[in-house]
């Protein structure tokens, strides 16, 4: 794992929250902040999950922007432009629509720069698809490269690709909306054991003393914590549906 990748204000904030969470868990389940400190290496897993969620969000944004770029590209091709000229014009129009820090805008500009260096546009788009590693973009790049070499109908191919990507985005949004309620329920259910322990510790501090500082109680509390973690993990896997 590249530690430098996780150095930055955003990741340090996540790490701080994770360490605080470990201390709270150590206090709730074992009445020991020291055990909480021993659990802090688990924050590496937390950082990886956070990075994965962040990458998935970025990829959804990129795919949505790629769809917009293809729509502009299709309109330019229908107007009679060549593929190269259509892409250059689409890149300019797209950057005018997205004046902020757009990943797709920067990638489209890189392709324009490669075309200016006499690199075939189908190769430049294919290299972009390989670099991104997104399935739909890579499939489009492969189809575009094949169609350009064999003389296929580029307008029809790009229109079909745009339609497929748009449908996939719409289906993904519908699924996320449908599962948002279940996801909230899953988080509440997984958080209930912790909130119950917190309520008991705050409301009646001596009530759980029998479970602390002894082997039997430690095993019981470890089992409860492990069960809560596993329930959270499997719950998130069950409601995770990829289009």
Short mmCIF file of C-alpha atoms in Angstrom, two decimals:
data_model
loop_
_atom_site.label_atom_id
_atom_site.label_comp_id
_atom_site.label_asym_id
_atom_site.label_seq_id
_atom_site.Cartn_x
_atom_site.Cartn_y
_atom_site.Cartn_z
CA UNK A 1 0.00 0.00 0.00
CA UNK A 2 1.30 3.47 -0.92
CA UNK A 3 1.21 5.41 2.36
CA UNK A 4 1.89 8.72 0.62
CA UNK A 5 -1.36 8.31 -1.28
CA UNK A 6 -3.25 8.63 2.01
CA UNK A 7 -1.43 11.76 3.21
CA UNK A 8 -3.61 14.85 2.94
CA UNK A 9 -6.15 16.86 4.96
CA UNK A 10 -9.09 14.75 3.75
CA UNK A 11 -7.50 11.40 4.61
CA UNK A 12 -6.07 12.70 7.88
CA UNK A 13 -9.59 13.74 8.90
CA UNK A 14 -10.89 10.24 8.08
CA UNK A 15 -7.98 8.73 10.01
CA UNK A 16 -8.68 10.94 13.02
CA UNK A 17 -12.35 9.91 13.02
CA UNK A 18 -11.28 6.26 12.72
CA UNK A 19 -8.90 6.54 15.68
CA UNK A 20 -11.60 8.22 17.75
CA UNK A 21 -13.99 5.41 16.79
CA UNK A 22 -11.45 2.78 17.91
CA UNK A 23 -11.03 4.51 21.27
CA UNK A 24 -14.80 4.63 21.75
CA UNK A 25 -15.13 0.93 20.84
CA UNK A 26 -12.32 0.05 23.25
CA UNK A 27 -14.07 1.96 26.02
CA UNK A 28 -17.52 0.52 25.26
CA UNK A 29 -16.61 -3.13 24.75
CA UNK A 30 -13.57 -3.51 27.04
CA UNK A 31 -13.57 -0.45 29.33
CA UNK A 32 -10.04 0.16 28.10
CA UNK A 33 -8.67 2.95 25.90
CA UNK A 34 -5.47 0.93 25.55
CA UNK A 35 -7.30 -1.84 23.69
CA UNK A 36 -8.85 0.88 21.55
CA UNK A 37 -5.35 2.05 20.63
CA UNK A 38 -4.43 -1.53 19.70
CA UNK A 39 -7.34 -1.52 17.24
CA UNK A 40 -6.16 1.62 15.42
CA UNK A 41 -4.27 -0.34 12.69
CA UNK A 42 -7.74 -1.34 11.46
CA UNK A 43 -7.99 2.21 10.13
CA UNK A 44 -5.92 1.09 7.14
CA UNK A 45 -9.01 -0.90 6.13
CA UNK A 46 -11.18 2.16 6.79
CA UNK A 47 -8.98 4.29 4.53
CA UNK A 48 -9.16 1.70 1.77
CA UNK A 49 -12.96 1.56 1.99
CA UNK A 50 -13.13 5.36 1.92
CA UNK A 51 -10.83 5.50 -1.11
CA UNK A 52 -12.89 2.85 -2.90
CA UNK A 53 -16.13 4.77 -2.29
CA UNK A 54 -14.46 7.96 -3.46
CA UNK A 55 -13.21 6.29 -6.65
CA UNK A 56 -16.65 4.86 -7.37
CA UNK A 57 -18.17 8.34 -7.01
CA UNK A 58 -15.54 9.84 -9.30
CA UNK A 59 -16.13 7.11 -11.87
CA UNK A 60 -19.88 7.79 -11.88
CA UNK A 61 -19.20 11.49 -12.49
CA UNK A 62 -16.69 10.65 -15.23
CA UNK A 63 -19.11 8.29 -16.97
CA UNK A 64 -21.86 10.91 -16.87
CA UNK A 65 -19.51 13.50 -18.36
CA UNK A 66 -18.34 11.01 -20.99
CA UNK A 67 -21.97 10.54 -22.02
CA UNK A 68 -22.33 14.31 -22.46
CA UNK A 69 -19.15 14.44 -24.54
CA UNK A 70 -20.41 11.64 -26.80
CA UNK A 71 -23.70 13.47 -27.31
CA UNK A 72 -21.81 16.56 -28.49
CA UNK A 73 -19.53 14.38 -30.62
CA UNK A 74 -22.52 12.70 -32.27
CA UNK A 75 -24.07 16.07 -33.13
CA UNK A 76 -20.79 17.20 -34.71
CA UNK A 77 -20.49 14.01 -36.77
CA UNK A 78 -24.06 14.43 -38.01
CA UNK A 79 -23.11 17.96 -39.08
CA UNK A 80 -20.56 16.43 -41.43
CA UNK A 81 -17.35 16.85 -39.44
CA UNK A 82 -14.59 14.26 -39.57
CA UNK A 83 -14.01 12.28 -36.39
CA UNK A 84 -10.90 14.29 -35.51
CA UNK A 85 -12.53 17.67 -36.14
CA UNK A 86 -15.71 16.55 -34.38
CA UNK A 87 -13.71 15.54 -31.29
CA UNK A 88 -11.76 18.82 -31.21
CA UNK A 89 -14.97 20.83 -31.47
CA UNK A 90 -16.71 18.62 -28.88
CA UNK A 91 -13.80 19.12 -26.49
CA UNK A 92 -14.10 22.91 -26.78
CA UNK A 93 -17.88 22.85 -26.33
CA UNK A 94 -17.61 20.47 -23.39
CA UNK A 95 -15.05 22.62 -21.58
CA UNK A 96 -17.30 25.65 -22.06
CA UNK A 97 -20.13 23.74 -20.36
CA UNK A 98 -17.87 22.48 -17.56
CA UNK A 99 -15.74 25.47 -16.61
CA UNK A 100 -14.66 23.90 -13.31
CA UNK A 101 -12.20 21.10 -12.61
CA UNK A 102 -13.63 18.42 -14.90
CA UNK A 103 -11.71 15.15 -15.23
CA UNK A 104 -13.37 14.37 -18.56
CA UNK A 105 -12.52 17.83 -19.86
CA UNK A 106 -8.84 17.31 -19.04
CA UNK A 107 -8.82 13.83 -20.60
CA UNK A 108 -10.54 15.10 -23.75
CA UNK A 109 -7.93 17.84 -24.00
CA UNK A 110 -5.15 15.24 -23.72
CA UNK A 111 -6.68 13.36 -26.66
CA UNK A 112 -6.76 16.59 -28.69
CA UNK A 113 -3.07 17.14 -27.89
CA UNK A 114 -2.25 13.60 -29.02
CA UNK A 115 -4.16 14.13 -32.27
CA UNK A 116 -2.11 17.30 -32.81
CA UNK A 117 1.00 15.09 -32.57
CA UNK A 118 -0.38 12.94 -35.43
CA UNK A 119 -1.42 10.10 -33.13
CA UNK A 120 -4.55 8.42 -34.58
CA UNK A 121 -7.59 9.49 -32.60
CA UNK A 122 -8.81 5.91 -32.19
CA UNK A 123 -5.47 5.05 -30.57
CA UNK A 124 -5.62 8.12 -28.32
CA UNK A 125 -9.16 7.24 -27.21
CA UNK A 126 -8.13 3.62 -26.64
CA UNK A 127 -5.16 4.71 -24.48
CA UNK A 128 -7.57 6.89 -22.50
CA UNK A 129 -9.88 3.90 -21.99
CA UNK A 130 -6.99 1.72 -20.80
CA UNK A 131 -5.78 4.42 -18.41
CA UNK A 132 -9.21 4.95 -16.88
CA UNK A 133 -10.08 1.26 -16.76
CA UNK A 134 -13.83 1.94 -16.86
CA UNK A 135 -15.65 -0.89 -18.63
CA UNK A 136 -18.00 1.21 -20.78
CA UNK A 137 -15.33 3.68 -21.85
CA UNK A 138 -12.89 0.89 -22.68
CA UNK A 139 -15.55 -0.96 -24.70
CA UNK A 140 -16.32 2.22 -26.66
CA UNK A 141 -12.61 2.74 -27.32
CA UNK A 142 -12.24 -0.81 -28.64
CA UNK A 143 -15.32 -0.52 -30.86
CA UNK A 144 -14.18 2.87 -32.15
CA UNK A 145 -10.75 1.52 -33.01
CA UNK A 146 -12.25 -1.45 -34.85
CA UNK A 147 -14.82 0.70 -36.69
CA UNK A 148 -12.21 3.27 -37.72
CA UNK A 149 -10.01 0.56 -39.22
CA UNK A 150 -12.84 -1.31 -40.95
CA UNK A 151 -14.76 1.80 -42.06
CA UNK A 152 -17.85 1.29 -39.89
CA UNK A 153 -20.68 3.78 -39.37
CA UNK A 154 -19.17 5.98 -36.65
CA UNK A 155 -22.33 8.03 -36.09
CA UNK A 156 -24.41 4.89 -35.51
CA UNK A 157 -21.76 3.36 -33.24
CA UNK A 158 -21.38 6.48 -31.09
CA UNK A 159 -25.17 6.95 -30.89
CA UNK A 160 -25.63 3.37 -29.70
CA UNK A 161 -22.83 3.74 -27.16
CA UNK A 162 -24.32 6.98 -25.84
CA UNK A 163 -27.75 5.35 -25.50
CA UNK A 164 -26.32 2.33 -23.66
CA UNK A 165 -24.31 4.50 -21.25
CA UNK A 166 -27.31 6.80 -20.62
CA UNK A 167 -29.53 3.79 -19.85
CA UNK A 168 -26.91 2.33 -17.55
CA UNK A 169 -26.57 5.62 -15.66
CA UNK A 170 -30.35 5.90 -15.31
CA UNK A 171 -30.70 2.31 -14.08
CA UNK A 172 -27.88 2.86 -11.58
CA UNK A 173 -29.56 5.98 -10.24
CA UNK A 174 -32.89 4.17 -9.88
CA UNK A 175 -31.23 1.31 -8.02
CA UNK A 176 -29.43 3.69 -5.64
CA UNK A 177 -32.71 5.50 -4.92
CA UNK A 178 -34.53 2.21 -4.29
CA UNK A 179 -31.78 0.97 -1.96
CA UNK A 180 -31.25 4.24 -0.09
CA UNK A 181 -33.95 3.36 2.45
CA UNK A 182 -32.60 -0.17 2.95
CA UNK A 183 -29.08 1.20 3.30
CA UNK A 184 -30.25 3.56 6.05
CA UNK A 185 -32.04 0.69 7.81
CA UNK A 186 -28.90 -1.44 7.60
CA UNK A 187 -26.77 1.29 9.14
CA UNK A 188 -29.28 1.87 11.95
CA UNK A 189 -29.48 -1.86 12.75
CA UNK A 190 -25.69 -2.21 12.79
CA UNK A 191 -25.35 0.86 15.00
CA UNK A 192 -27.98 -0.25 17.52
CA UNK A 193 -25.66 -2.53 19.58
CA UNK A 194 -23.17 0.32 19.97
CA UNK A 195 -25.87 2.82 20.93
CA UNK A 196 -27.29 0.32 23.44
CA UNK A 197 -23.87 -0.11 25.05
CA UNK A 198 -23.38 3.65 25.11
CA UNK A 199 -26.79 4.10 26.74
CA UNK A 200 -25.98 1.51 29.41
CA UNK A 201 -22.53 2.98 30.09
CA UNK A 202 -23.90 6.49 30.44
CA UNK A 203 -27.16 5.61 32.20
CA UNK A 204 -25.87 2.95 34.60
CA UNK A 205 -22.05 2.83 34.62
CA UNK A 206 -21.82 -0.20 36.90
CA UNK A 207 -24.31 -2.36 35.01
CA UNK A 208 -21.72 -3.84 32.62
CA UNK A 209 -18.85 -4.20 35.10
CA UNK A 210 -19.31 -7.98 35.17
CA UNK A 211 -18.27 -8.11 31.50
CA UNK A 212 -15.08 -6.08 31.94
CA UNK A 213 -11.57 -7.05 33.06
CA UNK A 214 -12.14 -10.80 32.99
CA UNK A 215 -11.61 -13.52 30.39
CA UNK A 216 -15.24 -14.62 30.05
CA UNK A 217 -16.57 -11.11 29.72
CA UNK A 218 -13.81 -10.24 27.26
CA UNK A 219 -14.72 -13.21 25.07
CA UNK A 220 -18.42 -12.28 25.16
CA UNK A 221 -17.75 -8.65 24.27
CA UNK A 222 -15.28 -9.67 21.55
CA UNK A 223 -17.94 -11.93 20.07
CA UNK A 224 -20.49 -9.11 20.16
CA UNK A 225 -18.12 -6.68 18.47
CA UNK A 226 -17.06 -9.21 15.84
CA UNK A 227 -20.71 -10.05 15.15
CA UNK A 228 -21.54 -6.37 14.72
CA UNK A 229 -18.64 -5.86 12.31
CA UNK A 230 -19.53 -8.96 10.27
CA UNK A 231 -23.20 -7.95 10.15
CA UNK A 232 -22.20 -4.52 8.87
CA UNK A 233 -19.90 -6.04 6.25
CA UNK A 234 -22.39 -8.59 4.92
CA UNK A 235 -25.22 -6.09 5.04
CA UNK A 236 -23.27 -3.68 2.86
CA UNK A 237 -22.43 -6.52 0.46
CA UNK A 238 -26.08 -7.59 0.16
CA UNK A 239 -27.36 -4.11 -0.74
CA UNK A 240 -24.47 -3.49 -3.12
CA UNK A 241 -25.75 -3.98 -6.68
CA UNK A 242 -23.57 -3.09 -9.65
CA UNK A 243 -25.08 -2.34 -13.05
#
